[in-house]
Phi, psi and omega in degrees: 000319180298326180293321179296321178297317180296318180294316180294324178295317178297319179295319179295316179297321179295319180291325176293321179294322180286330182288352178288338179277128180289148182269330186261164176296323179297315179297319178294321179294319178296319179294319178297320178298316179296318178295323177296316178298318178296320179295320178296318178297317178298317180296317179297320178295317179296317179297315180299317179296319178295320178296319178298317178297319180296319178298318178296319180297316179296317179298317178297318180295320178297316180297317179296320178296318177300316180297319179294321178296315179298318177298316180296319178297316180297314179297319179295318179298317178296320180295318178295316179299315178298317180295319178297316179295320179296317178297316179299319178296319179294318178298316179297319178296320178295320178299319182291322186273340184241033177292120182270121177274155177294121184298332180287335178280325180279324179231083181296133182267129178268169181295326180291325177295320180294320180294321180294318179295320181294319182288325180289326178286329180284335179285334183281000000 
C-alpha cells in the first residue's frame, strides 16, 4: 500500500507541474509577458547593483588618490626641508672656511712698504 501511495503522490505532483504550462496561445502570451516582466526586474536589479558597485569603486579610487596626493605632498615637503637644511649646512661650512680676515691685520703694512710699493708702481 505505501508504494501505491508514493506512486499516486508522484503522479499528482507531476500533473501539477505539467499544468503550469499554458495550453492556449493566450496563456502562453501571458506567461511570456510575466517572464518578460521578471527579466526586466532582474535586469533592473543587476543594473542597480552594478551602479552601486561602480559608486563604491569610484569612492575608493578617490580616497586612494587623496591618500596618494597627501603622501606626495608630505614627501615633497620633507625633500624641500632636507634640501634647505643641506643648503644651510653648506653655507655655514663656506662661512667657516672662507672667513676673510682684514689683510692689514694679518700683514701690517709699514710706511716703508707703502713707499716701496708707490715707487715701484711709478717706475712701471
